[in-house]
Amino acid sequence: MAMSGTDLSRMRELNQLSVLWALRGTAPSTVTELAGRTGLSRPAADVLVQQLVADGWAEVEVPGASSTVGRPARRYRFRATAGHVLGIDIGVHKILVMLCDLEGNLVGSLRRPADPQAGPDERLAAVDQTIDDVLSEAGMAAPDLWAITVGVTGPVDENGRTIVSTPLPGWRDADPVAHLRTRFTCPIRVENDCKLAAVAERWKGVAQDAEDIVYLLAGLRTGAGLIIDGTLRRGHGGVAGEIGALKAVRWLNAPDHLTAYPGAPSGAKPGEAAAWVFQAAREGDSAAKTAVQRYIRDLAVGVAALVLTLDPQIVVYGGGFSRSADLVLDPLRRELAKHCLRVPELRASTLRDEGVALGALRLALDQVDNTLLSSQLAAPVAPQFS
């Protein structure tokens, strides 16, 4: 049966997409290599990659000095700078904005302290200023952004609104998507910080080799993000992993063993008190060691419930308290052994407080892939929000 013009056009588009995907995430490639990866003939691959160059999706690698006799084969690479995405972490104590290109290469990053008591308007104004400074430093403007993902504390619904209580004052009345949409036309997504940190661990962190992951946010509050079969799980209403809402799990008050420790220096803030207790325990203080052990026992209740339910390959211990993972992981493993049929591997995060913003970058890149590269290949322009 003869193919219509529409069918031929769609086939060409699909073949062009396959060449583009063959370029992404790989070293610069020759036409012969692209043909081998895509199953296309060499002449077809040549025509398609030339069109990708003309449309701005690919570029020719400029060869360096070489002693090779004769003219080297021309090599092509994905033009990662065709667009950029933002990952934003709106925290209680900080705002962190990261900018990367379409291959995930970091182009800019800026962290600013935030007033824990700031209301939504003041906090969002600080976010705006931080974004402006990052873009200005990179020589970019709003139209250069193809997707934005924002991480916030607390569960969010499909519209990016916080649906339960959050440590961010007044944040249930905030609408960060609507706020950012007045400035940016690209897709904007808001996600829970624990979930984004879990994504970051699988992308750039200690869980890159795992498909089933429980990420444990351990700090002044305790939360979890879940990745099952390589996919972030939000749940039907966005509250998957919020096991700390069950008081019997004891996550709500577990940090109090550290932050309210009576032997901490007078006037120490909660985070400073916890750090002091960990250090005192590390130095052998018996009362501090008891406080840490009580914290771990309470922590283990919720972790065991998640492990028994999900049977993950890895539990990642992250958040602010991960700096003291040397005191936590072995005792936590022993506590889990008392409750679990199988104890997964426990690993300490190395991303520190950048995990949320990194996870936001990854979801923004996924958004670009889903909404743009899987549909059509016009010359690259920022995708519009619809």
mmCIF file of C-alpha atoms in Angstrom:
data_model
loop_
_atom_site.group_PDB
_atom_site.id
_atom_site.type_symbol
_atom_site.label_atom_id
_atom_site.label_comp_id
_atom_site.label_asym_id
_atom_site.label_seq_id
_atom_site.Cartn_x
_atom_site.Cartn_y
_atom_site.Cartn_z
ATOM 1 C CA MET A 1 0.000 0.000 0.000
ATOM 2 C CA ALA A 2 1.403 3.401 -0.975
ATOM 3 C CA MET A 3 2.198 5.808 1.846
ATOM 4 C CA SER A 4 0.593 9.239 1.875
ATOM 5 C CA GLY A 5 2.560 12.441 2.103
ATOM 6 C CA THR A 6 1.556 12.739 5.745
ATOM 7 C CA ASP A 7 2.845 9.230 6.463
ATOM 8 C CA LEU A 8 6.157 9.962 4.751
ATOM 9 C CA SER A 9 6.517 13.236 6.631
ATOM 10 C CA ARG A 10 5.859 11.508 9.949
ATOM 11 C CA MET A 11 8.336 8.733 9.131
ATOM 12 C CA ARG A 12 10.997 11.302 8.330
ATOM 13 C CA GLU A 13 10.264 13.085 11.587
ATOM 14 C CA LEU A 14 10.559 9.843 13.555
ATOM 15 C CA ASN A 15 13.829 8.983 11.823
ATOM 16 C CA GLN A 16 15.117 12.453 12.615
ATOM 17 C CA LEU A 17 14.170 11.953 16.254
ATOM 18 C CA SER A 18 16.037 8.654 16.318
ATOM 19 C CA VAL A 19 19.165 10.397 15.021
ATOM 20 C CA LEU A 20 18.754 13.105 17.635
ATOM 21 C CA TRP A 21 18.425 10.566 20.439
ATOM 22 C CA ALA A 22 21.482 8.771 19.081
ATOM 23 C CA LEU A 23 23.428 12.022 19.510
ATOM 24 C CA ARG A 24 22.233 12.797 23.039
ATOM 25 C CA GLY A 25 24.413 11.752 25.921
ATOM 26 C CA THR A 26 27.137 10.315 23.704
ATOM 27 C CA ALA A 27 30.517 11.412 22.427
ATOM 28 C CA PRO A 28 30.543 13.286 19.101
ATOM 29 C CA SER A 29 29.634 10.781 16.388
ATOM 30 C CA THR A 30 30.278 10.226 12.704
ATOM 31 C CA VAL A 31 27.476 9.620 10.222
ATOM 32 C CA THR A 32 28.552 5.975 10.003
ATOM 33 C CA GLU A 33 28.231 5.615 13.789
ATOM 34 C CA LEU A 34 24.814 7.275 13.754
ATOM 35 C CA ALA A 35 23.655 4.954 10.999
ATOM 36 C CA GLY A 36 24.786 1.968 13.029
ATOM 37 C CA ARG A 37 22.943 3.137 16.148
ATOM 38 C CA THR A 38 19.693 3.990 14.381
ATOM 39 C CA GLY A 39 19.509 1.225 11.796
ATOM 40 C CA LEU A 40 19.221 3.806 9.025
ATOM 41 C CA SER A 41 21.284 3.750 5.869
ATOM 42 C CA ARG A 42 24.326 5.961 5.856
ATOM 43 C CA PRO A 43 22.931 8.321 3.172
ATOM 44 C CA ALA A 44 19.681 8.674 5.128
ATOM 45 C CA ALA A 45 21.521 9.368 8.390
ATOM 46 C CA ASP A 46 23.674 11.929 6.598
ATOM 47 C CA VAL A 47 20.672 13.832 5.237
ATOM 48 C CA LEU A 48 18.898 13.792 8.601
ATOM 49 C CA VAL A 49 21.856 14.953 10.669
ATOM 50 C CA GLN A 50 22.492 17.781 8.193
ATOM 51 C CA GLN A 51 18.904 18.901 8.721
ATOM 52 C CA LEU A 52 19.374 18.744 12.492
ATOM 53 C CA VAL A 53 22.392 21.019 12.119
ATOM 54 C CA ALA A 54 20.425 23.425 9.927
ATOM 55 C CA ASP A 55 17.565 23.492 12.476
ATOM 56 C CA GLY A 56 19.879 24.125 15.401
ATOM 57 C CA TRP A 57 19.540 20.753 17.141
ATOM 58 C CA ALA A 58 23.045 19.506 16.324
ATOM 59 C CA GLU A 59 26.427 20.990 15.577
ATOM 60 C CA VAL A 60 29.654 19.914 13.944
ATOM 61 C CA GLU A 61 32.500 19.293 16.353
ATOM 62 C CA VAL A 62 35.469 21.531 15.660
ATOM 63 C CA PRO A 63 38.432 19.119 15.347
ATOM 64 C CA GLY A 64 41.496 19.709 17.451
ATOM 65 C CA ALA A 65 45.105 19.242 16.453
ATOM 66 C CA SER A 66 45.771 15.708 15.231
ATOM 67 C CA SER A 67 48.615 13.840 13.644
ATOM 68 C CA THR A 68 46.231 11.633 11.678
ATOM 69 C CA VAL A 69 47.067 11.610 7.958
ATOM 70 C CA GLY A 70 44.219 12.713 5.737
ATOM 71 C CA ARG A 71 40.959 14.445 6.489
ATOM 72 C CA PRO A 72 39.207 13.054 9.603
ATOM 73 C CA ALA A 73 35.564 12.059 9.424
ATOM 74 C CA ARG A 74 33.222 14.861 10.430
ATOM 75 C CA ARG A 75 31.684 14.358 13.855
ATOM 76 C CA TYR A 76 28.375 15.681 15.128
ATOM 77 C CA ARG A 77 27.066 16.312 18.610
ATOM 78 C CA PHE A 78 23.782 17.293 20.183
ATOM 79 C CA ARG A 79 23.555 21.055 20.657
ATOM 80 C CA ALA A 80 22.914 21.061 24.374
ATOM 81 C CA THR A 81 22.820 24.854 24.526
ATOM 82 C CA ALA A 82 19.718 25.009 22.327
ATOM 83 C CA GLY A 83 17.723 25.457 25.530
ATOM 84 C CA HIS A 84 18.069 25.591 29.304
ATOM 85 C CA VAL A 85 16.051 24.617 32.361
ATOM 86 C CA LEU A 86 15.838 25.838 35.945
ATOM 87 C CA GLY A 87 15.707 23.832 39.165
ATOM 88 C CA ILE A 88 14.644 25.782 42.257
ATOM 89 C CA ASP A 89 14.689 24.787 45.913
ATOM 90 C CA ILE A 90 12.467 27.011 48.055
ATOM 91 C CA GLY A 91 13.445 26.015 51.568
ATOM 92 C CA VAL A 92 12.786 27.333 55.023
ATOM 93 C CA HIS A 93 16.320 28.669 55.445
ATOM 94 C CA LYS A 94 17.571 29.013 51.872
ATOM 95 C CA ILE A 95 16.698 29.552 48.228
ATOM 96 C CA LEU A 96 18.815 27.696 45.699
ATOM 97 C CA VAL A 97 18.473 28.190 41.940
ATOM 98 C CA MET A 98 20.342 26.030 39.426
ATOM 99 C CA LEU A 99 20.508 26.472 35.644
ATOM 100 C CA CYS A 100 21.613 23.750 33.228
ATOM 101 C CA ASP A 101 21.604 23.022 29.512
ATOM 102 C CA LEU A 102 19.686 20.218 27.798
ATOM 103 C CA GLU A 103 22.365 17.652 28.640
ATOM 104 C CA GLY A 104 22.244 18.507 32.328
ATOM 105 C CA ASN A 105 25.509 20.445 32.341
ATOM 106 C CA LEU A 106 25.384 23.049 35.113
ATOM 107 C CA VAL A 107 25.591 26.578 33.737
ATOM 108 C CA GLY A 108 24.823 28.635 36.818
ATOM 109 C CA SER A 109 23.938 28.275 40.489
ATOM 110 C CA LEU A 110 23.118 30.738 43.251
ATOM 111 C CA ARG A 111 22.190 30.164 46.881
ATOM 112 C CA ARG A 112 20.703 32.799 49.156
ATOM 113 C CA PRO A 113 19.677 32.614 52.820
ATOM 114 C CA ALA A 114 15.970 32.945 53.520
ATOM 115 C CA ASP A 115 14.199 34.297 56.572
ATOM 116 C CA PRO A 116 12.432 31.318 58.207
ATOM 117 C CA GLN A 117 9.559 33.653 59.145
ATOM 118 C CA ALA A 118 9.142 35.187 55.683
ATOM 119 C CA GLY A 119 5.657 35.075 54.206
ATOM 120 C CA PRO A 120 4.858 33.844 50.676
ATOM 121 C CA ASP A 121 5.156 37.257 48.991
ATOM 122 C CA GLU A 122 8.545 37.992 50.514
ATOM 123 C CA ARG A 123 9.826 34.482 49.795
ATOM 124 C CA LEU A 124 8.652 34.520 46.176
ATOM 125 C CA ALA A 125 10.186 37.965 45.678
ATOM 126 C CA ALA A 126 13.493 36.528 46.857
ATOM 127 C CA VAL A 127 13.056 33.649 44.404
ATOM 128 C CA ASP A 128 12.449 36.135 41.579
ATOM 129 C CA GLN A 129 15.598 38.070 42.421
ATOM 130 C CA THR A 130 17.695 34.911 42.635
ATOM 131 C CA ILE A 131 16.404 33.712 39.257
ATOM 132 C CA ASP A 132 17.156 37.103 37.703
ATOM 133 C CA ASP A 133 20.701 37.047 39.037
ATOM 134 C CA VAL A 134 21.353 33.528 37.767
ATOM 135 C CA LEU A 135 20.028 34.354 34.292
ATOM 136 C CA SER A 136 21.908 37.658 34.176
ATOM 137 C CA GLU A 137 25.184 35.987 35.115
ATOM 138 C CA ALA A 138 24.634 33.432 32.328
ATOM 139 C CA GLY A 139 23.680 36.120 29.794
ATOM 140 C CA MET A 140 20.170 34.713 29.394
ATOM 141 C CA ALA A 141 16.575 35.865 29.670
ATOM 142 C CA ALA A 142 13.182 34.283 30.306
ATOM 143 C CA PRO A 143 12.657 33.073 26.695
ATOM 144 C CA ASP A 144 15.816 30.951 26.970
ATOM 145 C CA LEU A 145 14.161 28.685 29.543
ATOM 146 C CA TRP A 146 12.343 25.581 28.341
ATOM 147 C CA ALA A 147 11.117 24.223 31.678
ATOM 148 C CA ILE A 148 11.149 25.103 35.372
ATOM 149 C CA THR A 149 10.699 22.776 38.338
ATOM 150 C CA VAL A 150 10.344 24.049 41.879
ATOM 151 C CA GLY A 151 10.860 22.063 45.068
ATOM 152 C CA VAL A 152 8.964 23.023 48.224
ATOM 153 C CA THR A 153 8.495 21.610 51.686
ATOM 154 C CA GLY A 154 5.335 19.554 52.143
ATOM 155 C CA PRO A 155 3.082 17.551 49.796
ATOM 156 C CA VAL A 156 1.700 19.354 46.753
ATOM 157 C CA ASP A 157 -1.260 18.629 44.502
ATOM 158 C CA GLU A 158 -1.294 18.397 40.721
ATOM 159 C CA ASN A 159 -1.521 22.201 40.499
ATOM 160 C CA GLY A 160 1.571 22.772 42.616
ATOM 161 C CA ARG A 161 -0.353 23.967 45.668
ATOM 162 C CA THR A 162 0.611 22.824 49.150
ATOM 163 C CA ILE A 163 -2.218 20.669 50.481
ATOM 164 C CA VAL A 164 -1.301 20.204 54.142
ATOM 165 C CA SER A 165 0.718 22.031 56.760
ATOM 166 C CA THR A 166 4.260 23.094 55.902
ATOM 167 C CA PRO A 167 7.121 24.794 57.759
ATOM 168 C CA LEU A 168 6.953 27.624 55.199
ATOM 169 C CA PRO A 169 4.792 30.305 56.874
ATOM 170 C CA GLY A 170 1.557 30.972 55.002
ATOM 171 C CA TRP A 171 2.582 28.741 52.123
ATOM 172 C CA ARG A 172 -0.797 27.004 51.838
ATOM 173 C CA ASP A 173 -2.062 30.283 50.375
ATOM 174 C CA ALA A 174 0.815 30.529 47.881
ATOM 175 C CA ASP A 175 0.495 29.616 44.210
ATOM 176 C CA PRO A 176 4.075 29.432 42.918
ATOM 177 C CA VAL A 177 3.020 28.202 39.468
ATOM 178 C CA ALA A 178 0.713 31.182 38.912
ATOM 179 C CA HIS A 179 3.383 33.519 40.264
ATOM 180 C CA LEU A 180 6.102 32.248 37.918
ATOM 181 C CA ARG A 181 3.732 32.052 34.954
ATOM 182 C CA THR A 182 3.470 35.841 34.932
ATOM 183 C CA ARG A 183 7.125 35.857 33.880
ATOM 184 C CA PHE A 184 7.752 32.578 32.052
ATOM 185 C CA THR A 185 5.834 30.853 29.255
ATOM 186 C CA CYS A 186 7.585 27.491 29.536
ATOM 187 C CA PRO A 187 6.104 24.533 31.471
ATOM 188 C CA ILE A 188 6.334 25.019 35.246
ATOM 189 C CA ARG A 189 6.038 22.243 37.802
ATOM 190 C CA VAL A 190 6.112 22.245 41.610
ATOM 191 C CA GLU A 191 7.069 19.089 43.501
ATOM 192 C CA ASN A 192 7.727 17.992 47.068
ATOM 193 C CA ASP A 193 11.349 18.364 48.154
ATOM 194 C CA CYS A 194 11.767 14.758 49.396
ATOM 195 C CA LYS A 195 10.603 13.395 46.065
ATOM 196 C CA LEU A 196 12.992 15.639 44.148
ATOM 197 C CA ALA A 197 15.887 14.635 46.381
ATOM 198 C CA ALA A 198 15.122 10.982 45.613
ATOM 199 C CA VAL A 199 15.252 11.762 41.885
ATOM 200 C CA ALA A 200 18.600 13.491 42.366
ATOM 201 C CA GLU A 201 20.100 10.480 44.129
ATOM 202 C CA ARG A 202 19.269 8.257 41.172
ATOM 203 C CA TRP A 203 20.537 10.831 38.669
ATOM 204 C CA LYS A 204 23.676 12.248 40.288
ATOM 205 C CA GLY A 205 23.935 10.652 43.714
ATOM 206 C CA VAL A 206 24.664 7.355 45.428
ATOM 207 C CA ALA A 207 21.712 5.420 43.966
ATOM 208 C CA GLN A 208 22.534 5.593 40.259
ATOM 209 C CA ASP A 209 22.730 1.790 40.091
ATOM 210 C CA ALA A 210 19.309 1.173 41.678
ATOM 211 C CA GLU A 211 15.726 0.961 40.445
ATOM 212 C CA ASP A 212 13.982 0.689 43.835
ATOM 213 C CA ILE A 213 14.964 3.419 46.277
ATOM 214 C CA VAL A 214 13.717 4.909 49.515
ATOM 215 C CA TYR A 215 15.183 8.351 50.085
ATOM 216 C CA LEU A 216 15.126 9.414 53.713
ATOM 217 C CA LEU A 217 15.171 13.139 54.399
ATOM 218 C CA ALA A 218 16.726 13.352 57.863
ATOM 219 C CA GLY A 219 16.977 16.740 59.486
ATOM 220 C CA LEU A 220 14.859 19.075 61.545
ATOM 221 C CA ARG A 221 11.962 17.223 59.965
ATOM 222 C CA THR A 222 11.806 13.700 58.585
ATOM 223 C CA GLY A 223 10.316 12.652 55.255
ATOM 224 C CA ALA A 224 10.709 10.148 52.447
ATOM 225 C CA GLY A 225 10.761 10.013 48.660
ATOM 226 C CA LEU A 226 10.099 6.799 46.765
ATOM 227 C CA ILE A 227 11.396 5.538 43.429
ATOM 228 C CA ILE A 228 10.001 2.182 42.336
ATOM 229 C CA ASP A 229 10.981 0.462 39.079
ATOM 230 C CA GLY A 230 13.025 3.548 38.256
ATOM 231 C CA THR A 231 10.009 5.862 38.466
ATOM 232 C CA LEU A 232 9.221 8.548 41.026
ATOM 233 C CA ARG A 233 6.034 7.635 42.872
ATOM 234 C CA ARG A 234 3.775 10.514 43.852
ATOM 235 C CA GLY A 235 0.680 8.518 44.681
ATOM 236 C CA HIS A 236 -2.865 9.398 43.616
ATOM 237 C CA GLY A 237 -2.930 12.665 45.538
ATOM 238 C CA GLY A 238 0.778 13.460 45.772
ATOM 239 C CA VAL A 239 1.298 12.204 49.339
ATOM 240 C CA ALA A 240 3.154 8.928 48.733
ATOM 241 C CA GLY A 241 5.904 8.503 51.315
ATOM 242 C CA GLU A 242 4.331 10.816 53.893
ATOM 243 C CA ILE A 243 4.426 8.072 56.486
ATOM 244 C CA GLY A 244 5.458 10.554 59.161
ATOM 245 C CA ALA A 245 1.858 11.769 59.294
ATOM 246 C CA LEU A 246 1.107 8.606 61.300
ATOM 247 C CA LYS A 247 1.982 9.549 64.877
ATOM 248 C CA ALA A 248 2.751 5.943 65.818
ATOM 249 C CA VAL A 249 5.691 6.067 63.405
ATOM 250 C CA ARG A 250 7.351 8.642 65.716
ATOM 251 C CA TRP A 251 9.009 10.605 62.923
ATOM 252 C CA LEU A 252 7.363 13.861 63.962
ATOM 253 C CA ASN A 253 9.205 14.019 67.273
ATOM 254 C CA ALA A 254 12.315 11.964 66.481
ATOM 255 C CA PRO A 255 14.571 15.019 65.872
ATOM 256 C CA ASP A 256 13.620 16.377 69.324
ATOM 257 C CA HIS A 257 16.060 13.929 70.901
ATOM 258 C CA LEU A 258 18.786 16.022 69.260
ATOM 259 C CA THR A 259 17.387 19.522 68.852
ATOM 260 C CA ALA A 260 16.014 19.735 72.413
ATOM 261 C CA TYR A 261 18.967 18.033 74.067
ATOM 262 C CA PRO A 262 19.340 19.631 77.526
ATOM 263 C CA GLY A 263 23.132 19.594 77.407
ATOM 264 C CA ALA A 264 23.421 21.630 74.196
ATOM 265 C CA PRO A 265 24.921 25.134 74.415
ATOM 266 C CA SER A 266 22.492 27.765 75.621
ATOM 267 C CA GLY A 267 20.875 29.719 72.808
ATOM 268 C CA ALA A 268 21.814 27.212 70.105
ATOM 269 C CA LYS A 269 19.369 27.002 67.216
ATOM 270 C CA PRO A 270 17.792 23.567 66.621
ATOM 271 C CA GLY A 271 20.155 22.660 63.780
ATOM 272 C CA GLU A 272 23.166 23.825 65.773
ATOM 273 C CA ALA A 273 22.019 21.833 68.803
ATOM 274 C CA ALA A 274 21.672 18.666 66.722
ATOM 275 C CA ALA A 275 25.149 19.140 65.231
ATOM 276 C CA TRP A 276 26.543 19.647 68.742
ATOM 277 C CA VAL A 277 24.912 16.426 69.988
ATOM 278 C CA PHE A 278 26.273 14.413 67.061
ATOM 279 C CA GLN A 279 29.774 15.764 67.651
ATOM 280 C CA ALA A 280 29.575 15.102 71.386
ATOM 281 C CA ALA A 281 28.475 11.532 70.674
ATOM 282 C CA ARG A 282 31.349 11.163 68.229
ATOM 283 C CA GLU A 283 33.735 12.233 70.976
ATOM 284 C CA GLY A 284 32.329 9.640 73.374
ATOM 285 C CA ASP A 285 29.865 11.624 75.511
ATOM 286 C CA SER A 286 27.580 8.927 76.923
ATOM 287 C CA ALA A 287 24.470 11.137 77.313
ATOM 288 C CA ALA A 288 24.839 12.416 73.740
ATOM 289 C CA LYS A 289 25.295 8.859 72.475
ATOM 290 C CA THR A 290 22.043 7.908 74.233
ATOM 291 C CA ALA A 291 20.228 10.827 72.577
ATOM 292 C CA VAL A 292 21.488 9.749 69.156
ATOM 293 C CA GLN A 293 20.427 6.149 69.811
ATOM 294 C CA ARG A 294 16.925 7.266 70.799
ATOM 295 C CA TYR A 295 16.693 9.298 67.618
ATOM 296 C CA ILE A 296 17.753 6.287 65.552
ATOM 297 C CA ARG A 297 15.225 3.989 67.252
ATOM 298 C CA ASP A 298 12.397 6.384 66.447
ATOM 299 C CA LEU A 299 13.677 6.869 62.909
ATOM 300 C CA ALA A 300 13.845 3.110 62.346
ATOM 301 C CA VAL A 301 10.102 2.616 62.957
ATOM 302 C CA GLY A 302 9.090 4.488 59.814
ATOM 303 C CA VAL A 303 11.999 3.215 57.755
ATOM 304 C CA ALA A 304 11.087 -0.376 58.647
ATOM 305 C CA ALA A 305 7.476 0.225 57.585
ATOM 306 C CA LEU A 306 8.631 1.507 54.196
ATOM 307 C CA VAL A 307 11.139 -1.321 53.767
ATOM 308 C CA LEU A 308 8.548 -3.981 54.579
ATOM 309 C CA THR A 309 6.070 -2.386 52.172
ATOM 310 C CA LEU A 310 8.380 -1.642 49.237
ATOM 311 C CA ASP A 311 11.393 -3.958 49.656
ATOM 312 C CA PRO A 312 13.795 -1.380 48.163
ATOM 313 C CA GLN A 313 17.299 -2.162 46.986
ATOM 314 C CA ILE A 314 18.711 0.932 48.705
ATOM 315 C CA VAL A 315 17.775 3.330 51.471
ATOM 316 C CA VAL A 316 19.556 6.654 51.063
ATOM 317 C CA TYR A 317 20.103 8.647 54.237
ATOM 318 C CA GLY A 318 20.034 12.305 53.209
ATOM 319 C CA GLY A 319 19.125 15.730 54.492
ATOM 320 C CA GLY A 320 21.004 17.890 56.974
ATOM 321 C CA PHE A 321 21.711 15.053 59.395
ATOM 322 C CA SER A 322 23.455 13.040 56.671
ATOM 323 C CA ARG A 323 26.638 14.874 57.667
ATOM 324 C CA SER A 324 26.599 12.568 60.685
ATOM 325 C CA ALA A 325 25.806 9.383 58.768
ATOM 326 C CA ASP A 326 28.925 7.828 60.293
ATOM 327 C CA LEU A 327 27.042 7.701 63.601
ATOM 328 C CA VAL A 328 23.685 6.659 62.169
ATOM 329 C CA LEU A 329 23.947 4.016 59.456
ATOM 330 C CA ASP A 330 25.308 1.059 61.418
ATOM 331 C CA PRO A 331 22.913 1.474 64.386
ATOM 332 C CA LEU A 332 20.033 2.045 61.964
ATOM 333 C CA ARG A 333 20.941 -1.146 60.121
ATOM 334 C CA ARG A 334 20.853 -3.063 63.406
ATOM 335 C CA GLU A 335 17.461 -1.596 64.300
ATOM 336 C CA LEU A 336 16.046 -2.531 60.889
ATOM 337 C CA ALA A 337 17.311 -6.085 61.309
ATOM 338 C CA LYS A 338 14.994 -6.414 64.304
ATOM 339 C CA HIS A 339 11.913 -5.633 62.211
ATOM 340 C CA CYS A 340 12.551 -6.363 58.524
ATOM 341 C CA LEU A 341 12.570 -9.633 56.616
ATOM 342 C CA ARG A 342 15.368 -8.255 54.448
ATOM 343 C CA VAL A 343 17.521 -5.246 55.272
ATOM 344 C CA PRO A 344 18.368 -3.186 52.188
ATOM 345 C CA GLU A 345 21.703 -1.524 51.654
ATOM 346 C CA LEU A 346 22.006 1.804 53.475
ATOM 347 C CA ARG A 347 23.973 4.594 51.837
ATOM 348 C CA ALA A 348 24.697 8.166 52.918
ATOM 349 C CA SER A 349 23.873 10.918 50.442
ATOM 350 C CA THR A 350 26.780 12.947 49.105
ATOM 351 C CA LEU A 351 24.605 15.686 47.587
ATOM 352 C CA ARG A 352 24.240 17.597 50.863
ATOM 353 C CA ASP A 353 21.682 20.383 50.456
ATOM 354 C CA GLU A 354 21.780 20.497 46.652
ATOM 355 C CA GLY A 355 19.671 17.370 46.122
ATOM 356 C CA VAL A 356 16.318 19.131 45.857
ATOM 357 C CA ALA A 357 17.502 21.596 43.206
ATOM 358 C CA LEU A 358 19.292 18.842 41.284
ATOM 359 C CA GLY A 359 16.167 16.693 41.309
ATOM 360 C CA ALA A 360 14.221 19.703 40.071
ATOM 361 C CA LEU A 361 16.651 20.052 37.161
ATOM 362 C CA ARG A 362 16.170 16.379 36.279
ATOM 363 C CA LEU A 363 12.370 16.659 36.234
ATOM 364 C CA ALA A 364 12.612 19.831 34.151
ATOM 365 C CA LEU A 365 14.793 17.995 31.626
ATOM 366 C CA ASP A 366 12.281 15.144 31.574
ATOM 367 C CA GLN A 367 9.560 17.699 30.870
ATOM 368 C CA VAL A 368 11.485 18.949 27.865
ATOM 369 C CA ASP A 369 11.904 15.410 26.570
ATOM 370 C CA ASN A 370 8.232 14.578 27.037
ATOM 371 C CA THR A 371 6.703 17.722 25.597
ATOM 372 C CA LEU A 372 9.126 18.610 22.847
ATOM 373 C CA LEU A 373 11.483 15.920 21.617
ATOM 374 C CA SER A 374 8.802 13.221 21.510
ATOM 375 C CA SER A 375 6.470 15.272 19.340
ATOM 376 C CA GLN A 376 8.034 17.341 16.601
ATOM 377 C CA LEU A 377 11.346 18.820 15.563
ATOM 378 C CA ALA A 378 10.954 22.341 14.373
ATOM 379 C CA ALA A 379 13.863 24.694 14.898
ATOM 380 C CA PRO A 380 14.418 24.808 18.657
ATOM 381 C CA VAL A 381 12.406 27.469 20.443
ATOM 382 C CA ALA A 382 11.266 27.493 24.034
ATOM 383 C CA PRO A 383 8.121 25.363 24.426
ATOM 384 C CA GLN A 384 5.072 27.352 25.480
ATOM 385 C CA PHE A 385 2.887 26.546 28.466
ATOM 386 C CA SER A 386 -0.582 25.379 27.587
#
